[in-house]
């Protein structure tokens, strides 16, 4: 149903258009604006009352004047979905960007998406092997998890995300992932890098791309991830696919959110970001998981760049409170020439406990991971001490730990962009490296694993 | 004016209605789908409503109906083992009605109204009963007897009462004045249930977590705040408390937290056994799950729903523990709604009434004499999620002003995988003085002294560490090096506890005492040995000490620990002769 066209715009401010004297308009309704030069723009109702309707325009408000026509489309924003989406490249508002035909809809799905009933979720427990030792051993990824990469400008987060997309597999089966890639305000160069890599490895055929670049309208970024997640939900929960959603860069998304908040003259929260940003982000991140009665799954990999490398900035901070852990990229390691420069100390996977162990990875995994982590943490701390008192002042235990921290970075963290280590290889490598420390200092290892796996005790 | 009005404006979860007779906190039905909402502000003839469900697609001009009631919960047998959303709709019922995704406009009874319970009267015809008095018992689960109480403010002379099988809406008792009562009752969530008086806290809530019971104990009826940055283990701590604390009932509120985490709890609890009764944990638990992406107004209501249920069981004379994870999300829900109301903000955009609301909430905790003359308590444990881990923010500060126990989680400890990552230097409990007598009577006469000794050692260690940072540990005199070694033992052996380990997750209070004594015994023996010429390195490296430390992961440790300590002391004494 399309209604009448109104020419009652009173104000235009930033991305918002205000108009009055309308018939009742639904909250969240989709709006079409016809400019005097014939251009069509789209928007959505943010606030509605008998007297005033506020519309947020996705393509920016350039050239909108008081004579522009406004039509309310009678429905909330929907994305046409079908399995034809796979292999397609769409723009930030869901229109084909690859020159191909429009998507023939099997159904039209509401992009806001309903919350999953917590009672209807299934617990994630399938270990995903990424082939990256630091992740597999210390922050194991589970199918159905949302695990963001906390990075900063100038760091190789895109390489890591691509390596994960390339190598991710279940140890238990050979089921493949469909990748849904969502770009928000990234540069054309970064986009081409992703696209070229996906094309070269043939992954593009099994991917859906939603692309909003840096020079595309900022407000459109509000809906881009919602479109991507709607497509992901359809593929996962209607068509039984296992979907890996990579979105980059969440920081641009949050900035768009702030822009709208400012235009609406809302009371800002920390650093000018809106007070409802937590809820807003949760409505994206929580669209990951597995549900009862459906075979598919959604695993999310949001990438965000921390402004000024500050992990307490509202964007990483609020994300960290919602996501099930985080992988933190370190500038220090990157500058030391180590790839992937993952700092395992602040990194965490909250669902790790559910996916590792005898049945899925290996019985000693938890013990090994704890010990590797603890020894590295202590070794790193000692570096600060050595800078002041010199290495000679250390006792034997501390010397071994200090040395271990270097080996950890050089042998354990470091691997090539195309090196795909199995979890067995990763854990064996851990034992080899830990054997440089006296067993009596390895207090976190259960004795039975020492007897079974320590290189001294194996033939 | 009548009790029906029209929608004037919609802005997210806030809807304004006109032409309607309304009072503050009336529950209304909004729009053609009848979405549930609550009046939170009146402006002339405009009523501002917070709506508990998504408002997309609702239009001005649709109808709003005022039910004239305030937001209430249903109370009665059948509450236990339930899993609710923020406004007491059972999630399993919603799944049946809507499928796996939560759509809207569905009403659901809080529990099965048809289920038959066996009612045993506790009063006789002709007795006079008053509000809060128990008229009969129902065996709700294997462990919990549900006491059917007269609604506060009601009562009379019993005209008829019989034992038998009833559902919750059937009349079980009639009074001489013609009124009657059923097992089901309603209570408005924003009104605390009445009691006779509050008692001082003199009994600890034993949690099975060494650092909490030993160093920073919480009293039954007390309130504790757990602030910490993300990843520092708030949720794991809360869950351990829900699993192992010696409360008789647990109300667990997942307020604005992760969906998968709630699922984990929902999956795990039915399989866990309560160490105190040997029955499934679920049988003593009511759960409220309002995840971060569920409607914000229902999140605001969820903590009130939870504490009202807790008060109801307290009134039966039970010790109830209430976990709220996380109160920061509750505060943010208030902030979000406040900003939609265009209220003048206080600190960091939070409404000016934030600290009042926090205080009112925690004040509903306490050990009380119920209207029925029994002893009941609610212990509230609230997680706080300060942005960036900085506890100078309003929610943390509002909480710390009111709670007596502060368990400060520390990102640095979490990074060292020291769990529970509770910082022993800045955490505190103001209860030891009132609880010491209980510990002396029930655990050991010198329990408080041992506590003081342990925390003293940790304090000394932190001072010594500053020196070590500058000169290295080898530059310290040997007795101080020993102190560092003892403190390390306290940290690694005693304070660290693996919440996921089948044995270590729960530590009996008597075992805690033995472990603490073992550490002090080591210190004493080591000092004596070194005074007689033993080398520090030999003393600390006796193999039996690492056996003792690893042993805590084995079943039956409480029976073997004494023997292991003896072996260790003998080995330490032997180091003197080796020299």
Short mmCIF file of N, CA and C in Angstrom, two decimals, chain A residues 1 24-27 29 46-51 74 76 114-124 138 144 146 150 233 237 264 267 270 275-276 278-279 282-283 286 289 291-292 294 311-312 316-317 320-324 326 345-348 350-351 373 377 381 385 388-389 393-395 397 440 442-447 450, chain B residues 7-12 18 55-61 83 91-92 94-95 99-102 228-231 234 256-264 266-267 289 291-294 296 299 329 332 335-336 339-340 343 345 348-349 385-389 414-417 468-474 488 492 496 498 541 550 553:
data_model
loop_
_atom_site.label_atom_id
_atom_site.label_comp_id
_atom_site.label_asym_id
_atom_site.label_seq_id
_atom_site.Cartn_x
_atom_site.Cartn_y
_atom_site.Cartn_z
N UNK A 1 0.84 -1.20 0.00
CA UNK A 1 0.00 0.00 0.00
C UNK A 1 0.88 1.24 0.00
N UNK A 24 -2.23 9.52 10.33
CA UNK A 24 -1.40 8.74 11.25
C UNK A 24 -0.33 7.92 10.53
N UNK A 25 0.90 8.10 10.96
CA UNK A 25 2.04 7.43 10.36
C UNK A 25 2.58 6.44 11.40
N UNK A 26 2.92 5.24 10.96
CA UNK A 26 3.38 4.22 11.91
C UNK A 26 4.83 4.47 12.32
N UNK A 27 5.14 4.13 13.55
CA UNK A 27 6.52 4.21 14.03
C UNK A 27 7.35 3.19 13.26
N UNK A 29 7.94 3.24 10.07
CA UNK A 29 7.48 3.07 8.69
C UNK A 29 8.53 3.56 7.68
N UNK A 46 11.28 7.98 12.68
CA UNK A 46 11.94 7.85 13.98
C UNK A 46 11.05 8.27 15.13
N UNK A 47 10.08 9.13 14.83
CA UNK A 47 9.22 9.68 15.87
C UNK A 47 7.94 10.07 15.16
N UNK A 48 6.80 9.73 15.74
CA UNK A 48 5.56 10.06 15.05
C UNK A 48 4.52 10.54 16.05
N UNK A 49 3.79 11.57 15.67
CA UNK A 49 2.69 12.03 16.51
C UNK A 49 1.67 12.69 15.59
N UNK A 50 0.56 13.13 16.16
CA UNK A 50 -0.46 13.78 15.34
C UNK A 50 0.08 15.07 14.72
N UNK A 51 1.03 15.71 15.39
CA UNK A 51 1.48 17.02 14.95
C UNK A 51 2.75 16.99 14.12
N UNK A 74 3.65 2.57 4.26
CA UNK A 74 2.69 1.71 4.94
C UNK A 74 3.29 0.46 5.56
N UNK A 76 7.06 -1.41 7.53
CA UNK A 76 8.41 -1.22 8.05
C UNK A 76 9.41 -1.77 7.04
N UNK A 114 13.41 -9.93 15.28
CA UNK A 114 12.88 -10.13 16.63
C UNK A 114 13.96 -10.77 17.49
N UNK A 115 13.88 -10.52 18.79
CA UNK A 115 14.85 -11.14 19.70
C UNK A 115 14.58 -12.63 19.79
N UNK A 116 15.67 -13.39 19.93
CA UNK A 116 15.51 -14.83 20.12
C UNK A 116 15.12 -15.07 21.58
N UNK A 117 14.10 -15.87 21.79
CA UNK A 117 13.70 -16.25 23.14
C UNK A 117 14.87 -17.00 23.79
N UNK A 118 15.39 -16.50 24.93
CA UNK A 118 16.57 -17.15 25.52
C UNK A 118 16.32 -18.62 25.81
N UNK A 119 15.08 -18.98 26.05
CA UNK A 119 14.74 -20.36 26.34
C UNK A 119 14.84 -21.21 25.07
N UNK A 120 14.74 -20.56 23.91
CA UNK A 120 14.72 -21.32 22.66
C UNK A 120 16.11 -21.46 22.04
N UNK A 121 17.10 -20.87 22.68
CA UNK A 121 18.46 -21.00 22.13
C UNK A 121 19.02 -22.38 22.43
N UNK A 122 19.92 -22.81 21.57
CA UNK A 122 20.71 -23.99 21.90
C UNK A 122 22.08 -23.51 22.33
N UNK A 123 22.70 -24.17 23.29
CA UNK A 123 24.04 -23.77 23.72
C UNK A 123 25.04 -24.08 22.62
N UNK A 124 25.88 -23.11 22.30
CA UNK A 124 26.91 -23.38 21.30
C UNK A 124 27.98 -24.30 21.90
N UNK A 138 44.02 -20.34 22.85
CA UNK A 138 43.77 -19.45 24.00
C UNK A 138 42.38 -18.81 23.99
N UNK A 144 28.25 -20.20 16.59
CA UNK A 144 27.15 -19.53 17.26
C UNK A 144 27.61 -18.41 18.19
N UNK A 146 29.65 -14.77 19.17
CA UNK A 146 29.97 -13.47 18.60
C UNK A 146 31.27 -13.02 19.23
N UNK A 150 39.07 -6.52 18.33
CA UNK A 150 39.35 -5.15 18.77
C UNK A 150 40.69 -4.76 18.17
N UNK A 233 20.14 -14.51 9.00
CA UNK A 233 19.10 -15.25 9.73
C UNK A 233 18.29 -16.12 8.78
N UNK A 237 18.45 -19.92 9.56
CA UNK A 237 17.32 -20.51 10.26
C UNK A 237 16.20 -20.97 9.32
N UNK A 264 18.96 14.86 16.37
CA UNK A 264 17.69 14.85 17.10
C UNK A 264 17.78 15.61 18.40
N UNK A 267 19.92 13.87 24.51
CA UNK A 267 20.92 14.03 25.56
C UNK A 267 22.02 13.00 25.29
N UNK A 270 28.23 9.00 27.07
CA UNK A 270 29.68 9.20 27.06
C UNK A 270 30.20 9.54 25.67
N UNK A 275 22.72 7.43 24.61
CA UNK A 275 22.57 6.60 25.80
C UNK A 275 22.04 5.22 25.49
N UNK A 276 21.36 5.06 24.33
CA UNK A 276 20.79 3.75 24.01
C UNK A 276 21.73 2.93 23.14
N UNK A 278 24.08 0.92 23.91
CA UNK A 278 24.23 -0.46 24.38
C UNK A 278 23.12 -1.34 23.82
N UNK A 279 21.87 -0.86 23.96
CA UNK A 279 20.73 -1.62 23.46
C UNK A 279 20.81 -1.78 21.96
N UNK A 282 23.38 -4.27 21.07
CA UNK A 282 22.91 -5.60 21.48
C UNK A 282 21.95 -6.16 20.44
N UNK A 283 21.17 -5.25 19.82
CA UNK A 283 20.20 -5.73 18.83
C UNK A 283 20.90 -6.25 17.57
N UNK A 286 23.32 -9.64 19.34
CA UNK A 286 22.55 -10.77 19.86
C UNK A 286 21.89 -11.59 18.75
N UNK A 289 23.92 -17.00 17.08
CA UNK A 289 23.59 -18.14 17.92
C UNK A 289 22.96 -19.28 17.17
N UNK A 291 19.40 -21.94 17.40
CA UNK A 291 18.09 -22.07 18.05
C UNK A 291 17.58 -23.50 17.92
N UNK A 292 16.69 -23.80 18.85
CA UNK A 292 16.11 -25.15 18.85
C UNK A 292 15.38 -25.43 17.55
N UNK A 294 16.36 -25.81 14.56
CA UNK A 294 16.92 -25.36 13.29
C UNK A 294 18.37 -25.82 13.22
N UNK A 311 40.91 0.89 24.88
CA UNK A 311 39.93 -0.19 25.04
C UNK A 311 38.77 0.25 25.94
N UNK A 312 38.94 1.38 26.63
CA UNK A 312 37.84 1.86 27.48
C UNK A 312 36.93 2.85 26.73
N UNK A 316 34.41 -0.05 21.99
CA UNK A 316 34.86 -1.37 22.45
C UNK A 316 34.29 -1.75 23.80
N UNK A 317 34.10 -0.76 24.66
CA UNK A 317 33.63 -1.06 26.01
C UNK A 317 32.24 -1.68 25.98
N UNK A 320 32.26 -5.08 24.32
CA UNK A 320 32.82 -6.12 25.18
C UNK A 320 31.82 -6.62 26.20
N UNK A 321 30.90 -5.75 26.61
CA UNK A 321 29.89 -6.18 27.58
C UNK A 321 28.81 -7.04 26.92
N UNK A 322 28.72 -7.00 25.60
CA UNK A 322 27.67 -7.78 24.94
C UNK A 322 28.23 -9.05 24.30
N UNK A 323 29.40 -8.91 23.68
CA UNK A 323 29.94 -10.04 22.92
C UNK A 323 30.50 -11.09 23.87
N UNK A 324 30.73 -12.27 23.32
CA UNK A 324 31.23 -13.36 24.15
C UNK A 324 32.74 -13.42 24.07
N UNK A 326 36.60 -11.25 23.23
CA UNK A 326 37.18 -10.37 22.22
C UNK A 326 38.58 -10.84 21.89
N UNK A 345 46.62 -11.72 26.19
CA UNK A 345 46.33 -11.38 27.60
C UNK A 345 44.97 -10.72 27.78
N UNK A 346 44.67 -9.65 27.04
CA UNK A 346 43.31 -9.11 27.20
C UNK A 346 42.28 -9.84 26.34
N UNK A 347 42.69 -10.77 25.53
CA UNK A 347 41.74 -11.50 24.68
C UNK A 347 41.05 -12.58 25.51
N UNK A 348 39.87 -12.94 25.05
CA UNK A 348 39.06 -13.85 25.86
C UNK A 348 37.98 -14.46 24.98
N UNK A 350 34.51 -16.33 25.94
CA UNK A 350 33.68 -16.75 27.07
C UNK A 350 33.08 -18.13 26.87
N UNK A 351 32.99 -18.56 25.65
CA UNK A 351 32.33 -19.83 25.42
C UNK A 351 33.34 -20.97 25.30
N UNK A 373 49.05 -19.38 29.05
CA UNK A 373 48.62 -18.03 29.32
C UNK A 373 49.30 -17.47 30.56
N UNK A 377 51.90 -14.43 30.72
CA UNK A 377 51.55 -13.22 31.49
C UNK A 377 52.66 -12.87 32.47
N UNK A 381 55.30 -9.60 32.43
CA UNK A 381 55.43 -8.70 33.57
C UNK A 381 56.90 -8.52 33.95
N UNK A 385 60.29 -5.46 34.82
CA UNK A 385 61.23 -5.52 35.94
C UNK A 385 62.67 -5.54 35.43
N UNK A 388 64.46 -2.44 34.64
CA UNK A 388 64.96 -1.63 35.74
C UNK A 388 66.18 -2.29 36.42
N UNK A 389 66.03 -3.58 36.74
CA UNK A 389 67.08 -4.19 37.57
C UNK A 389 68.05 -5.08 36.78
N UNK A 393 69.37 -10.01 38.18
CA UNK A 393 68.70 -9.98 39.48
C UNK A 393 67.56 -10.99 39.57
N UNK A 394 67.25 -11.66 38.46
CA UNK A 394 66.13 -12.59 38.48
C UNK A 394 66.54 -13.93 39.06
N UNK A 395 65.57 -14.59 39.71
CA UNK A 395 65.85 -15.95 40.14
C UNK A 395 65.62 -16.91 38.97
N UNK A 397 63.47 -19.30 38.27
CA UNK A 397 62.11 -19.43 37.74
C UNK A 397 61.78 -18.24 36.83
N UNK A 440 58.38 -28.18 37.66
CA UNK A 440 57.87 -27.79 38.98
C UNK A 440 57.27 -26.38 38.98
N UNK A 442 55.39 -25.41 36.46
CA UNK A 442 54.18 -25.48 35.65
C UNK A 442 53.01 -25.97 36.52
N UNK A 443 52.61 -25.11 37.49
CA UNK A 443 51.66 -25.56 38.51
C UNK A 443 50.24 -25.74 37.98
N UNK A 444 49.96 -25.19 36.81
CA UNK A 444 48.59 -25.28 36.33
C UNK A 444 48.32 -26.52 35.49
N UNK A 445 49.37 -27.29 35.26
CA UNK A 445 49.17 -28.50 34.48
C UNK A 445 48.84 -29.66 35.41
N UNK A 446 47.78 -30.38 35.07
CA UNK A 446 47.49 -31.59 35.84
C UNK A 446 48.62 -32.59 35.62
N UNK A 447 48.96 -33.30 36.68
CA UNK A 447 50.08 -34.26 36.60
C UNK A 447 49.83 -35.30 35.51
N UNK A 450 50.94 -34.04 32.26
CA UNK A 450 52.41 -33.98 32.18
C UNK A 450 52.94 -35.38 31.84
N UNK B 7 -3.67 7.02 20.99
CA UNK B 7 -2.23 7.29 20.89
C UNK B 7 -2.04 8.64 20.22
N UNK B 8 -1.19 9.45 20.84
CA UNK B 8 -0.87 10.74 20.25
C UNK B 8 0.51 10.71 19.60
N UNK B 9 1.47 10.09 20.31
CA UNK B 9 2.84 10.12 19.82
C UNK B 9 3.55 8.81 20.14
N UNK B 10 4.48 8.40 19.25
CA UNK B 10 5.29 7.22 19.50
C UNK B 10 6.74 7.57 19.27
N UNK B 11 7.59 7.33 20.25
CA UNK B 11 9.02 7.54 20.08
C UNK B 11 9.71 6.36 20.74
N UNK B 12 10.07 5.38 19.95
CA UNK B 12 10.70 4.18 20.50
C UNK B 12 9.76 3.51 21.49
N UNK B 18 -3.64 10.33 24.74
CA UNK B 18 -4.48 11.47 25.15
C UNK B 18 -5.89 10.99 25.46
N UNK B 55 7.59 -1.31 19.43
CA UNK B 55 6.47 -0.45 19.00
C UNK B 55 6.44 -0.19 17.50
N UNK B 56 7.30 -0.83 16.71
CA UNK B 56 7.30 -0.57 15.26
C UNK B 56 5.92 -0.87 14.67
N UNK B 57 5.51 0.00 13.78
CA UNK B 57 4.25 -0.24 13.07
C UNK B 57 3.02 0.28 13.79
N UNK B 58 3.18 0.77 15.02
CA UNK B 58 2.03 1.34 15.75
C UNK B 58 1.81 2.78 15.27
N UNK B 59 0.55 3.18 15.15
CA UNK B 59 0.25 4.51 14.62
C UNK B 59 -0.48 5.39 15.65
N UNK B 60 -0.28 6.71 15.53
CA UNK B 60 -1.11 7.61 16.33
C UNK B 60 -2.58 7.36 15.98
N UNK B 61 -3.44 7.55 16.95
CA UNK B 61 -4.87 7.34 16.69
C UNK B 61 -5.35 5.97 17.11
N UNK B 83 11.05 -19.93 34.27
CA UNK B 83 11.96 -19.00 33.60
C UNK B 83 11.09 -17.92 32.98
N UNK B 91 9.01 -17.99 29.59
CA UNK B 91 9.60 -18.09 28.26
C UNK B 91 9.20 -19.38 27.53
N UNK B 92 9.08 -20.51 28.22
CA UNK B 92 8.65 -21.70 27.49
C UNK B 92 7.25 -21.55 26.88
N UNK B 94 5.97 -18.69 25.92
CA UNK B 94 6.11 -17.78 24.79
C UNK B 94 6.64 -18.54 23.58
N UNK B 95 7.54 -19.50 23.84
CA UNK B 95 8.07 -20.29 22.72
C UNK B 95 6.95 -21.05 22.03
N UNK B 99 6.99 -19.31 18.68
CA UNK B 99 8.17 -19.86 18.03
C UNK B 99 9.43 -19.31 18.67
N UNK B 100 10.58 -19.52 18.03
CA UNK B 100 11.84 -19.18 18.69
C UNK B 100 12.11 -17.68 18.77
N UNK B 101 11.48 -16.91 17.90
CA UNK B 101 11.68 -15.46 17.97
C UNK B 101 10.54 -14.83 18.76
N UNK B 102 10.88 -13.84 19.57
CA UNK B 102 9.86 -13.20 20.39
C UNK B 102 9.13 -12.16 19.56
N UNK B 228 32.94 -4.66 38.06
CA UNK B 228 34.12 -5.11 37.34
C UNK B 228 33.97 -4.90 35.86
N UNK B 229 35.10 -4.69 35.18
CA UNK B 229 35.04 -4.50 33.73
C UNK B 229 34.66 -5.80 33.04
N UNK B 230 34.39 -5.73 31.74
CA UNK B 230 33.97 -6.96 31.07
C UNK B 230 35.11 -7.97 31.07
N UNK B 231 34.73 -9.23 31.16
CA UNK B 231 35.73 -10.29 31.13
C UNK B 231 36.40 -10.53 32.46
N UNK B 234 32.31 -11.40 36.43
CA UNK B 234 31.11 -11.10 37.21
C UNK B 234 30.09 -12.21 37.09
N UNK B 256 19.41 -7.65 30.95
CA UNK B 256 20.14 -7.00 29.86
C UNK B 256 21.46 -7.65 29.56
N UNK B 257 21.56 -8.95 29.77
CA UNK B 257 22.84 -9.61 29.48
C UNK B 257 22.74 -10.50 28.25
N UNK B 258 23.75 -11.32 28.06
CA UNK B 258 23.88 -12.09 26.82
C UNK B 258 22.90 -13.27 26.74
N UNK B 259 22.36 -13.48 25.55
CA UNK B 259 21.44 -14.58 25.34
C UNK B 259 22.10 -15.93 25.56
N UNK B 260 23.28 -16.13 24.98
CA UNK B 260 23.94 -17.43 25.10
C UNK B 260 24.28 -17.75 26.55
N UNK B 261 24.59 -16.71 27.33
CA UNK B 261 24.93 -16.93 28.73
C UNK B 261 23.70 -17.42 29.49
N UNK B 262 22.55 -16.82 29.19
CA UNK B 262 21.33 -17.26 29.84
C UNK B 262 21.04 -18.71 29.45
N UNK B 263 21.27 -19.04 28.19
CA UNK B 263 21.03 -20.41 27.73
C UNK B 263 21.91 -21.39 28.49
N UNK B 264 23.17 -20.96 28.72
CA UNK B 264 24.07 -21.81 29.48
C UNK B 264 23.50 -22.09 30.86
N UNK B 266 20.38 -21.89 31.73
CA UNK B 266 19.16 -22.68 31.58
C UNK B 266 19.47 -24.14 31.30
N UNK B 267 20.55 -24.38 30.56
CA UNK B 267 20.95 -25.75 30.27
C UNK B 267 21.55 -26.44 31.47
N UNK B 289 14.94 -13.87 32.75
CA UNK B 289 15.90 -13.64 31.68
C UNK B 289 15.36 -12.57 30.75
N UNK B 291 17.19 -10.52 28.10
CA UNK B 291 18.49 -10.28 27.48
C UNK B 291 18.58 -8.87 26.91
N UNK B 292 19.79 -8.49 26.52
CA UNK B 292 20.06 -7.11 26.13
C UNK B 292 19.24 -6.65 24.93
N UNK B 293 18.80 -7.56 24.08
CA UNK B 293 18.06 -7.12 22.91
C UNK B 293 16.55 -7.25 23.10
N UNK B 294 16.13 -7.65 24.29
CA UNK B 294 14.70 -7.69 24.55
C UNK B 294 14.26 -6.28 25.00
N UNK B 296 13.47 -2.71 26.30
CA UNK B 296 14.18 -2.02 27.36
C UNK B 296 13.30 -1.75 28.58
N UNK B 299 13.14 -4.64 30.74
CA UNK B 299 14.39 -4.78 31.48
C UNK B 299 14.31 -3.94 32.77
N UNK B 329 22.77 -2.51 33.57
CA UNK B 329 21.85 -2.57 32.42
C UNK B 329 20.47 -2.06 32.83
N UNK B 332 20.81 1.60 32.88
CA UNK B 332 20.80 2.12 31.51
C UNK B 332 19.39 2.14 30.92
N UNK B 335 17.96 5.16 32.12
CA UNK B 335 18.51 6.31 31.41
C UNK B 335 17.86 6.46 30.04
N UNK B 336 17.68 5.33 29.37
CA UNK B 336 17.12 5.38 28.03
C UNK B 336 15.69 5.92 28.06
N UNK B 339 15.66 9.63 28.92
CA UNK B 339 16.02 10.53 27.84
C UNK B 339 14.89 10.63 26.81
N UNK B 340 14.12 9.57 26.64
CA UNK B 340 12.94 9.66 25.76
C UNK B 340 11.89 10.58 26.34
N UNK B 343 13.72 14.24 30.14
CA UNK B 343 13.96 14.73 31.50
C UNK B 343 15.34 15.36 31.57
N UNK B 345 18.84 15.58 32.57
CA UNK B 345 19.69 14.49 33.04
C UNK B 345 20.59 14.89 34.21
N UNK B 348 26.29 11.90 33.72
CA UNK B 348 26.46 11.00 32.57
C UNK B 348 25.15 10.61 31.90
N UNK B 349 24.18 11.52 31.91
CA UNK B 349 22.93 11.24 31.23
C UNK B 349 21.95 10.40 32.03
N UNK B 385 28.43 -3.16 35.99
CA UNK B 385 29.33 -3.19 34.83
C UNK B 385 29.77 -1.77 34.50
N UNK B 386 30.77 -1.25 35.22
CA UNK B 386 31.15 0.14 34.98
C UNK B 386 31.85 0.30 33.63
N UNK B 387 31.49 1.34 32.87
CA UNK B 387 32.15 1.56 31.59
C UNK B 387 33.66 1.69 31.78
N UNK B 388 34.40 0.95 31.01
CA UNK B 388 35.84 1.03 31.08
C UNK B 388 36.40 0.53 32.40
N UNK B 389 35.56 -0.10 33.22
CA UNK B 389 36.04 -0.62 34.49
C UNK B 389 36.29 0.47 35.52
N UNK B 414 42.24 -10.91 36.20
CA UNK B 414 41.61 -11.76 35.20
C UNK B 414 42.60 -12.06 34.08
N UNK B 415 43.39 -11.06 33.74
CA UNK B 415 44.38 -11.27 32.68
C UNK B 415 45.44 -12.29 33.10
N UNK B 416 45.74 -12.34 34.40
CA UNK B 416 46.68 -13.36 34.86
C UNK B 416 45.97 -14.69 35.10
N UNK B 417 44.71 -14.77 34.71
CA UNK B 417 43.87 -15.94 34.94
C UNK B 417 43.82 -16.29 36.43
N UNK B 468 60.31 -4.97 45.36
CA UNK B 468 60.79 -5.95 44.38
C UNK B 468 60.80 -5.35 42.98
N UNK B 469 59.80 -4.54 42.68
CA UNK B 469 59.75 -3.89 41.37
C UNK B 469 61.01 -3.07 41.11
N UNK B 470 61.57 -2.55 42.18
CA UNK B 470 62.74 -1.69 42.01
C UNK B 470 64.05 -2.45 42.06
N UNK B 471 64.15 -3.41 43.00
CA UNK B 471 65.48 -4.02 43.22
C UNK B 471 65.53 -5.52 42.91
N UNK B 472 64.39 -6.13 42.62
CA UNK B 472 64.40 -7.57 42.39
C UNK B 472 64.26 -8.34 43.68
N UNK B 473 63.71 -9.55 43.62
CA UNK B 473 63.40 -10.25 44.86
C UNK B 473 64.66 -10.78 45.56
N UNK B 474 65.72 -11.02 44.78
CA UNK B 474 66.94 -11.57 45.40
C UNK B 474 67.59 -10.59 46.36
N UNK B 488 52.40 -15.88 48.06
CA UNK B 488 52.12 -16.51 46.77
C UNK B 488 51.28 -17.77 46.97
N UNK B 492 47.82 -18.49 45.17
CA UNK B 492 47.65 -19.57 44.18
C UNK B 492 46.88 -20.77 44.74
N UNK B 496 42.78 -18.47 44.64
CA UNK B 496 42.34 -18.93 43.33
C UNK B 496 41.44 -20.13 43.49
N UNK B 498 38.78 -22.58 40.94
CA UNK B 498 38.27 -22.80 39.60
C UNK B 498 36.77 -23.09 39.65
N UNK B 541 60.86 -25.64 48.19
CA UNK B 541 60.72 -26.61 47.12
C UNK B 541 60.47 -28.04 47.58
N UNK B 550 48.32 -29.11 44.93
CA UNK B 550 47.55 -29.74 43.84
C UNK B 550 46.39 -30.57 44.40
N UNK B 553 42.39 -30.26 44.25
CA UNK B 553 41.57 -30.61 43.09
C UNK B 553 41.03 -32.03 43.18
#
